[in-house]
Amino acid sequence: MENAPIPVVTVQTVPYDDQRPGTSGLRKKTSVFESKRNYLQNFTQSVLSSIDLRDRQGCTMVVGSDGRYFSRTAIETIVQMAAANGIGRLVIGQHGILSTPAVSCIIRKIKAIGGIILTASHNPGGPAGDFGVKFNVANGGPASESVTEKIYQISKTIEEFAICPDLRINLSRLGRQEFDLENKFKPFRVEIVDTVEVYLNMLRTIFDFTAIKGLLTGPNQLKIRIDAMHGVMGPYVRRILCDELGAPANSAVNCVPLEDFGGQHPDPNLTYATSLLEAMKGGEYGFGAAFDGDGDRNMILGRNGFFVNPSDSVAVIAANICCIPYFQKTGIRGFARSMPTSTALDRVGKVMKIPVYETPTGWKFFGNLMDAGKCSLCGEESFGTGSDHIREKDGLWAVLAWLSIIAARKRSVEEIVKEHWARFGRNYYCRFDYEDIDPRAAYYLMRDLEAVVTERSFINQQFAVGNHNYTVEKTENFEYTDPVDGIVTRNQGLRLIFTDDSRIIFRLSGTGSMGSTIRIYAESYERDPSKIDREPQVVLGPLIAIALKLSQIHDRTGRRGPTVIT
Ligand code: VG1
Ligand code: CO
């Protein structure tokens, strides 16, 4: 019986009309995936069908999850469907656990055709939380808009899917498992790999582990506190920071991945990573960091809870890039940031004479630049930092980058950031998020706002708030022409640029699981070194007042304030 080939069956299904992937993958309430008939199967089939049959036959794919509720069930289904759809080999993290950066790393290392990551990133998990499916392609990065559009089109007309319902794998046992399938010549292979190893080996080639170990051990050691927020990063933090780099075991907290992240948002910012912030305020630790559910985001804190704004983080890493051995080998080809990310990076690029690209939100656009050899380092305001070592943002990479800089410069986090501001000026920055807004209200708000701010008479208009005066220099609905393939991406956010380089940006999020999310970003630039030590929200108050007034967001949505401020 054991050797009887496993049947491949075709199941009839009815399409859904809401499976358009967002900024990175398809995200919905867990209950949608769990209870709507064949919801995951339809999307998985659409993803697999989007790959050309010739490329799909016998190819290798990587599968991992951030460990959230429903991941195991989803992996079982995906394995059964991959087998039935002619995929030759799946490489899966042990217990189904792989971070988003690790998946990107493995795809590239083994030259897989792509990968599937079960995660809704920083969104809460559990039966009442969110679930999601990210699809990455052969370069290791999120699928491009043309691919996700193809997936969406298939999902709207799908009539059947293929599956091997009797195929069972063992996610705990490292190594190969082979299965004979009915009507297939070659066996289907599954390889369960260590969650950390391949990724760790890559980091060894990027950083000077001896230097970082020197910083974290010995009598003058830098005491660090790293919060994995019960997401996927626990095993990576323990193995890499503690076992390899010598940080004491008690430096790492919340390192057991939990299906519901302990009931918290696994979101590394000052609103949700509060226990880390409190611990840092105690003054005992000189460096703190947290990651999101799938390990691609990071937050960096200094002693006493000194907050490093993510837009500053990428700029500081850029200015100190020579402290990271990888870049000494590869050279620095260019920098990139997403449009809403502050222009702090641009100032560094200018001084270093390195080109800086401004892309729409989402990592896929950076990947294109990197594949063409135009970008070495990039970042987003949303706690994402990374380089061309992979094609995703990489939380632990950012931590090791910071530790490398601290080791080389022998300065504290706060000193490094303040010296940076003194040299380049400071970009004050903040973001307001209004979550779960009625999609129609959000749509009309953006439409009406666009009409107002893009009117010709709006240029040179002045706004006086208190004793501040802002003059509009330029307004637009941001669109991006990819310098590599010439593809134009439109409607990426309304932006108002003032003559003093301040900016206000309005944008609809592409990662929410319910309703619409409007994000308002505000930024202002201060060159005067005597004025770089102020509270961002105070400095940005007048710009925020202008943003609220122009958009009438409170009147139109019935909200009295944002859901989250970062
Ligand atoms: C958000 C962030 C964006 C990030 C994306 C995916 O997208 O703003 O910068 O790339 O999430 O990150 P949006 O469309 O909601 O603004 V992750 O860690 O959630 O995969
Ligand atoms: Co994430």
XYZ file of C-alpha atoms and ligand atoms in Angstrom:
587
model
C 0.000 0.000 0.000
C 2.756 2.369 0.996
C 4.086 2.559 -2.540
C 0.765 3.017 -4.322
C 0.942 6.267 -6.287
C -0.927 9.181 -4.769
C -4.002 10.257 -6.739
C -4.209 13.706 -8.323
C -7.743 15.061 -8.404
C -9.459 18.032 -9.968
C -11.992 19.876 -7.841
C -14.698 22.218 -9.175
C -14.773 25.643 -7.570
C -16.478 29.028 -7.792
C -14.367 32.196 -8.146
C -14.122 35.087 -5.659
C -13.864 38.669 -6.794
C -11.681 39.978 -3.953
C -8.376 38.166 -4.433
C -6.341 41.063 -5.773
C -2.957 41.045 -4.002
C -2.031 44.348 -2.305
C 1.307 46.019 -1.559
C 2.726 42.613 -0.619
C 0.451 39.600 -0.972
C -3.204 38.873 -0.294
C -4.369 39.769 3.236
C -7.752 39.029 4.776
C -9.314 38.198 8.085
C -8.270 34.676 9.078
C -11.934 33.678 9.059
C -12.108 34.444 5.339
C -9.328 31.946 4.592
C -10.606 29.491 7.156
C -14.321 29.479 6.451
C -14.908 30.601 2.877
C -15.061 27.511 0.747
C -11.815 26.920 -1.180
C -10.674 30.495 -0.596
C -7.017 29.490 -0.131
C -7.257 26.796 -2.819
C -8.557 29.277 -5.386
C -5.790 31.755 -4.661
C -3.074 29.088 -4.589
C -4.255 27.707 -7.926
C -4.246 31.237 -9.346
C -0.667 31.737 -8.163
C 0.472 28.397 -9.595
C -1.408 28.945 -12.867
C 0.280 32.336 -13.243
C 3.560 30.467 -13.760
C 4.033 29.305 -17.339
C 3.436 25.561 -17.604
C 6.875 24.966 -19.092
C 8.545 26.784 -16.213
C 6.355 25.112 -13.641
C 6.991 21.479 -14.620
C 9.578 20.029 -12.288
C 10.620 23.383 -10.821
C 11.542 24.171 -7.226
C 9.584 26.476 -4.919
C 10.192 27.629 -1.340
C 7.423 27.662 1.270
C 7.459 29.197 4.729
C 5.283 30.935 7.265
C 5.611 33.277 10.211
C 3.949 30.643 12.374
C 0.619 32.400 12.727
C -2.627 30.520 13.229
C -3.780 28.601 10.126
C -0.248 28.478 8.672
C 0.153 24.722 9.096
C -3.190 23.927 7.518
C -2.368 26.303 4.685
C 1.052 24.709 4.131
C -0.515 21.245 3.916
C -2.933 22.470 1.261
C -0.222 24.284 -0.682
C 1.999 21.181 -0.684
C -0.873 19.038 -1.982
C -1.633 21.579 -4.695
C 1.987 22.183 -5.687
C 2.421 18.446 -6.206
C -0.745 18.215 -8.286
C 0.330 21.193 -10.400
C 3.618 19.695 -11.488
C 6.021 21.471 -9.129
C 8.991 19.109 -8.790
C 10.357 20.096 -5.414
C 9.335 22.172 -2.427
C 11.840 23.470 0.100
C 10.075 24.203 3.382
C 11.322 25.554 6.715
C 11.185 23.133 9.630
C 7.775 23.274 11.347
C 6.795 25.499 8.428
C 8.748 28.435 9.884
C 10.782 30.804 7.666
C 11.054 34.578 7.848
C 10.297 36.624 4.744
C 13.991 37.575 4.341
C 15.005 33.920 4.771
C 12.594 32.865 2.009
C 14.067 35.527 -0.264
C 17.559 34.309 0.592
C 16.747 30.625 -0.051
C 14.960 31.321 -3.353
C 18.103 33.044 -4.608
C 20.535 30.536 -3.157
C 18.903 27.451 -4.659
C 17.653 29.233 -7.797
C 14.030 28.393 -7.105
C 11.306 29.720 -9.373
C 9.704 31.521 -6.436
C 8.194 31.077 -3.033
C 5.035 31.347 -0.985
C 5.040 32.912 2.486
C 2.068 32.519 4.777
C 1.927 35.752 6.726
C -0.014 38.947 7.202
C 3.230 40.557 8.338
C 2.687 42.979 11.240
C -1.089 42.452 11.357
C -2.326 40.530 14.414
C -2.893 36.783 14.026
C -5.199 34.119 15.428
C -8.742 33.082 14.518
C -9.958 36.660 14.973
C -6.833 38.216 13.443
C -5.436 38.343 9.927
C -3.923 35.823 7.566
C -2.128 36.362 4.285
C -0.245 34.841 1.388
C 2.808 36.524 -0.139
C 4.101 35.305 -3.485
C 7.733 35.935 -4.377
C 9.347 35.315 -7.734
C 12.696 34.001 -8.954
C 14.717 37.073 -7.919
C 13.539 36.479 -4.337
C 11.339 39.573 -4.252
C 7.603 40.169 -4.180
C 5.866 39.513 -7.503
C 5.618 42.551 -9.767
C 2.329 44.307 -10.481
C 2.038 42.531 -13.830
C 2.291 39.143 -12.119
C -0.145 40.007 -9.318
C -2.567 41.383 -11.883
C -2.362 38.101 -13.786
C -3.036 36.185 -10.562
C -6.036 38.403 -9.867
C -7.454 37.892 -13.354
C -7.127 34.120 -13.048
C -8.776 34.185 -9.612
C -11.841 35.929 -11.038
C -12.595 33.199 -13.542
C -11.193 30.078 -11.904
C -13.400 26.988 -12.267
C -11.280 24.186 -10.858
C -8.095 23.406 -9.007
C -5.774 20.399 -8.841
C -4.826 18.754 -5.582
C -3.414 15.545 -4.077
C -5.650 15.270 -1.007
C -3.954 12.124 0.293
C -0.445 13.538 0.289
C 0.869 14.000 3.842
C 4.243 15.438 4.751
C 6.128 15.592 8.026
C 7.100 19.209 8.719
C 9.303 18.347 11.696
C 11.688 15.892 10.064
C 14.686 17.577 8.449
C 15.674 16.165 5.068
C 14.024 14.748 1.968
C 10.637 13.140 1.543
C 9.602 11.659 -1.826
C 6.169 10.843 -3.174
C 5.063 8.949 -6.280
C 2.100 10.595 -7.891
C -0.465 9.072 -10.210
C 0.200 9.919 -13.873
C 3.523 11.626 -13.104
C 6.847 10.229 -14.223
C 9.014 11.782 -11.618
C 8.496 11.649 -7.855
C 7.479 14.844 -6.071
C 10.083 15.892 -3.520
C 9.811 17.868 -0.322
C 12.886 19.042 1.538
C 12.521 20.256 5.104
C 15.363 22.658 5.898
C 16.631 24.284 9.055
C 14.817 27.576 9.641
C 17.967 29.624 10.235
C 20.989 28.001 8.614
C 21.014 29.228 5.011
C 20.148 32.747 6.117
C 22.809 32.735 8.832
C 25.456 31.593 6.363
C 24.542 34.479 4.102
C 24.870 37.017 6.947
C 28.361 35.675 7.683
C 29.449 36.806 4.222
C 28.002 40.300 4.743
C 29.134 41.304 8.219
C 32.248 41.018 10.331
C 30.951 38.581 12.960
C 34.143 38.866 14.995
C 33.749 42.635 15.307
C 30.106 42.355 16.331
C 30.910 39.595 18.791
C 33.588 41.838 20.278
C 30.967 44.512 20.818
C 28.463 42.189 22.471
C 30.825 40.275 24.766
C 33.595 41.017 27.247
C 33.827 43.510 30.113
C 32.754 46.560 28.080
C 29.998 44.756 26.270
C 27.093 46.652 24.789
C 24.004 45.331 26.517
C 21.227 44.787 24.020
C 17.558 43.885 24.227
C 15.897 42.267 21.244
C 12.151 41.666 21.097
C 10.923 39.069 18.597
C 7.325 39.907 19.524
C 6.417 36.193 19.363
C 6.787 36.326 15.595
C 9.011 34.323 13.297
C 12.254 35.983 14.432
C 12.627 34.135 17.746
C 14.736 31.266 16.365
C 16.876 33.671 14.316
C 17.549 35.980 17.246
C 18.532 33.138 19.549
C 20.743 31.384 17.084
C 22.388 34.381 15.434
C 22.558 37.068 18.082
C 22.911 34.839 21.127
C 24.629 31.607 20.007
C 26.785 33.043 17.217
C 27.400 36.616 18.275
C 27.571 36.079 22.006
C 24.691 38.205 23.298
C 23.538 36.759 26.641
C 20.423 34.566 26.421
C 18.381 37.050 28.424
C 18.987 39.760 25.778
C 16.351 38.103 23.638
C 12.701 38.218 24.668
C 9.408 36.910 23.263
C 11.377 34.447 21.167
C 8.836 31.641 20.978
C 6.717 32.030 17.833
C 3.059 31.954 18.886
C 0.036 31.437 16.671
C -1.563 34.641 17.936
C 1.651 36.539 18.814
C 0.486 36.472 22.425
C -2.593 38.495 21.454
C -0.441 41.505 20.426
C 0.246 43.309 17.171
C 3.657 41.994 16.067
C 4.410 45.492 14.829
C 7.731 47.116 15.743
C 6.813 50.711 16.479
C 6.362 52.914 19.535
C 2.656 52.084 19.757
C 2.903 48.304 19.789
C 6.439 47.498 20.966
C 5.737 49.168 24.289
C 7.346 46.567 26.533
C 10.627 46.985 24.662
C 10.340 50.745 24.945
C 9.728 50.488 28.695
C 12.701 48.157 29.131
C 14.913 50.556 27.171
C 13.783 53.515 29.248
C 15.259 51.737 32.280
C 18.689 52.760 30.961
C 20.313 49.346 31.362
C 20.489 48.533 27.655
C 22.426 50.509 25.068
C 20.685 49.058 22.025
C 17.181 47.721 21.464
C 15.361 46.286 18.488
C 12.072 44.635 17.591
C 10.772 42.880 14.485
C 7.387 42.292 12.924
C 5.603 38.946 12.539
C 7.480 37.848 9.411
C 10.816 39.447 10.281
C 11.204 41.945 7.484
C 10.542 45.087 9.563
C 12.702 46.467 12.342
C 12.678 49.207 14.935
C 15.956 50.457 16.407
C 16.136 52.113 19.830
C 19.051 53.583 21.736
C 19.648 53.891 25.474
C 16.740 55.325 27.462
C 14.430 54.531 24.566
C 15.972 56.951 22.058
C 13.920 56.312 18.909
C 15.551 56.002 15.509
C 13.045 57.024 12.890
C 13.166 54.444 10.052
C 13.709 57.174 7.453
C 16.744 58.284 9.459
C 17.871 54.703 9.958
C 18.451 54.080 6.257
C 20.145 57.482 5.908
C 22.489 56.750 8.816
C 23.356 53.324 7.416
C 24.038 54.979 4.046
C 26.358 57.559 5.575
C 28.224 54.821 7.460
C 28.064 52.162 4.786
C 31.823 51.660 4.811
C 31.428 49.951 8.234
C 29.786 46.967 6.515
C 32.263 44.620 4.777
C 29.733 43.508 2.113
C 29.676 46.953 0.536
C 33.445 47.159 0.529
C 33.301 44.154 -1.805
C 30.332 45.141 -3.982
C 30.742 48.907 -4.075
C 27.782 51.237 -3.715
C 25.638 51.433 -6.822
C 22.802 53.588 -5.628
C 20.318 54.255 -2.854
C 16.541 54.087 -2.999
C 13.576 54.988 -0.836
C 9.832 54.836 -1.242
C 8.122 58.123 -2.026
C 6.597 58.740 1.431
C 9.925 57.968 3.157
C 11.661 61.160 4.294
C 14.284 62.733 2.083
C 17.032 62.248 4.699
C 18.568 59.612 2.413
C 18.659 62.061 -0.505
C 20.881 64.397 1.487
C 23.371 61.619 2.110
C 23.276 60.578 -1.535
C 24.009 64.131 -2.580
C 27.059 64.445 -0.333
C 28.351 60.977 -1.267
C 27.545 61.557 -4.962
C 25.460 58.372 -5.091
C 22.195 58.371 -7.086
C 18.985 58.126 -5.029
C 15.849 56.607 -6.575
C 12.349 57.416 -5.367
C 9.913 54.539 -5.889
C 6.299 53.762 -5.027
C 5.632 52.020 -1.717
C 6.453 48.299 -1.594
C 9.652 46.338 -1.995
C 9.038 45.038 -5.524
C 10.185 48.326 -7.047
C 13.547 48.184 -5.270
C 14.068 44.646 -6.573
C 13.956 45.808 -10.172
C 16.616 48.454 -9.499
C 18.784 45.930 -7.689
C 18.505 43.323 -10.449
C 19.745 45.985 -12.853
C 22.688 46.841 -10.591
C 21.368 50.300 -9.762
C 20.708 50.024 -6.046
C 22.698 48.727 -3.091
C 20.754 50.044 -0.094
C 17.141 51.057 0.365
C 14.496 51.752 2.947
C 10.930 52.689 3.724
C 9.427 54.830 6.451
C 7.362 51.819 7.543
C 10.256 50.247 9.464
C 11.768 48.540 6.436
C 15.489 48.587 5.639
C 17.512 46.373 3.355
C 20.132 45.934 0.684
C 20.748 43.991 -2.484
C 21.904 40.917 -0.559
C 18.286 39.727 -1.006
C 15.109 41.213 -2.502
C 13.109 41.869 0.671
C 13.510 44.205 3.575
C 15.444 42.461 6.287
C 14.942 43.196 9.987
C 17.926 41.327 11.377
C 20.184 42.624 8.645
C 19.297 46.154 9.805
C 20.180 45.241 13.398
C 23.558 43.825 12.348
C 24.154 46.895 10.183
C 23.597 49.123 13.219
C 25.767 46.953 15.444
C 28.530 47.085 12.817
C 28.342 50.878 12.805
C 28.390 51.075 16.603
C 31.360 48.692 16.723
C 33.301 50.708 14.163
C 32.411 54.204 15.342
C 32.472 53.472 19.078
C 29.522 55.776 19.619
C 26.080 55.291 21.086
C 22.955 55.088 18.936
C 21.921 58.564 20.035
C 25.341 60.062 19.324
C 25.426 58.501 15.874
C 21.983 59.878 14.994
C 22.644 63.332 16.444
C 25.979 63.627 14.708
C 24.162 62.669 11.524
C 21.605 65.449 12.020
C 24.328 67.933 12.790
C 26.068 67.035 9.553
C 23.137 66.616 7.167
C 20.306 68.446 8.895
C 17.257 66.739 10.364
C 14.138 65.595 8.554
C 11.350 65.708 11.109
C 8.851 63.046 10.217
C 5.608 61.447 11.282
C 2.755 59.373 9.907
C -0.938 59.280 10.812
C -2.937 56.158 9.943
C -6.709 56.106 9.765
C -7.618 52.431 9.639
C -10.765 50.574 8.622
C -12.467 53.527 6.965
C -15.527 52.975 4.811
C -13.944 52.355 1.377
C -16.357 54.720 -0.346
C -15.589 57.551 2.067
C -11.876 56.925 1.523
C -12.261 56.861 -2.253
C -14.201 60.130 -2.409
C -11.886 61.816 0.068
C -8.883 61.034 -2.114
C -10.716 61.976 -5.309
C -11.896 65.337 -4.000
C -8.556 66.103 -2.419
C -6.798 65.384 -5.690
C -9.129 67.775 -7.483
C -8.354 70.534 -4.965
C -4.602 70.173 -4.736
C -3.935 69.648 -8.417
C -5.799 72.756 -9.510
C -3.390 75.179 -11.103
C -4.255 77.967 -8.692
C -3.080 75.792 -5.830
C 0.583 76.379 -6.729
C 2.088 79.270 -4.769
C -0.848 79.170 -2.390
C 0.170 80.133 1.124
C -0.842 78.510 4.380
C -0.327 80.347 7.623
C -0.523 78.374 10.849
C 0.520 80.275 13.962
C 3.676 82.064 12.904
C 4.542 79.499 10.266
C 4.089 80.207 6.619
C 4.124 77.500 3.982
C 4.079 78.144 0.251
C 3.057 75.355 -2.106
C 5.750 74.629 -4.669
C 4.475 71.475 -6.340
C 1.588 69.052 -6.063
C 0.932 65.780 -7.838
C -0.484 62.319 -7.771
C 2.797 60.441 -7.699
C 3.570 58.215 -10.636
C 6.691 56.234 -11.243
C 8.391 55.270 -14.440
C 10.652 52.334 -13.730
C 14.094 53.323 -15.045
C 14.811 49.704 -15.960
C 11.744 48.470 -17.840
C 9.942 51.763 -18.440
C 6.719 50.487 -16.844
C 4.610 53.312 -15.407
C 2.868 52.860 -12.038
C 0.217 55.517 -11.390
C -1.872 56.792 -8.533
C 0.731 56.190 -5.815
C -0.243 58.990 -3.453
C -1.012 62.702 -3.454
C 1.855 64.873 -2.438
C 2.257 68.507 -1.609
C 5.768 69.884 -1.604
C 6.369 73.310 -0.065
C 9.105 75.782 -0.877
C 10.972 75.005 2.370
C 11.174 71.289 1.376
C 8.360 70.291 3.748
C 6.040 67.645 2.391
C 2.551 66.338 3.090
C 1.523 63.047 1.503
C -1.832 61.280 1.419
C -1.979 57.653 0.414
C -4.320 54.680 0.489
C -2.755 51.624 2.073
C -2.553 48.368 0.145
C -2.158 45.958 3.057
C -5.296 46.326 5.176
C -7.565 43.338 5.662
C -10.770 45.298 6.244
C -12.105 48.604 4.935
C -9.601 51.183 3.721
C -6.651 52.757 5.474
C -5.619 56.326 4.716
C -2.092 57.322 5.617
C -0.988 60.927 6.032
C 2.750 61.548 6.085
C 4.318 64.835 7.152
C 7.935 65.911 6.881
C 9.920 69.075 7.389
C 13.600 69.790 7.060
C 15.733 71.652 9.602
C 19.280 72.644 8.724
C 20.024 74.729 11.816
C 21.995 72.513 14.264
C 20.560 74.425 17.217
C 17.049 73.339 16.244
C 17.485 69.651 15.623
C 16.511 68.484 19.093
C 12.796 69.154 19.108
C 9.701 66.954 19.358
C 8.657 65.827 15.859
C 4.947 66.178 16.549
C 5.397 69.734 17.773
C 7.534 70.707 14.797
C 5.111 69.019 12.404
C 1.961 70.321 14.118
C 1.326 73.110 11.588
C 1.757 70.760 8.607
C -0.595 68.240 10.161
C -3.139 70.992 10.757
C -2.944 71.859 7.048
C -3.331 68.190 6.094
C -6.401 67.729 8.275
C -8.004 70.891 7.009
C -7.397 70.191 3.329
C -8.633 66.614 3.494
C -11.451 67.221 6.001
C -10.677 63.699 7.060
C -12.335 63.974 10.454
C -15.597 65.346 9.097
C -15.689 62.889 6.257
C -14.932 59.777 8.290
C -16.462 60.633 11.633
C -13.068 60.027 13.263
C -11.617 62.333 15.845
C -8.048 61.262 15.349
C -5.813 58.672 13.719
C -5.815 55.004 14.738
C -2.025 54.981 15.013
C 0.687 57.634 14.896
C 4.241 56.638 14.071
C 2.785 48.839 4.091
C 3.931 49.823 4.186
C 4.925 49.553 3.067
C 5.397 48.087 3.143
C 4.199 47.177 3.100
C 4.563 45.714 3.260
O 2.100 49.017 2.868
O 3.473 51.148 4.124
O 5.995 50.452 3.187
O 6.249 47.794 2.072
O 3.296 47.514 4.150
O 5.273 45.487 4.441
P 0.752 49.897 2.727
O 0.334 49.727 1.327
O -0.218 49.339 3.722
O 1.133 51.293 3.097
V 5.053 44.055 5.333
O 6.250 43.959 6.521
O 3.506 44.359 5.879
O 5.040 42.886 4.176
Co 6.487 42.223 7.448
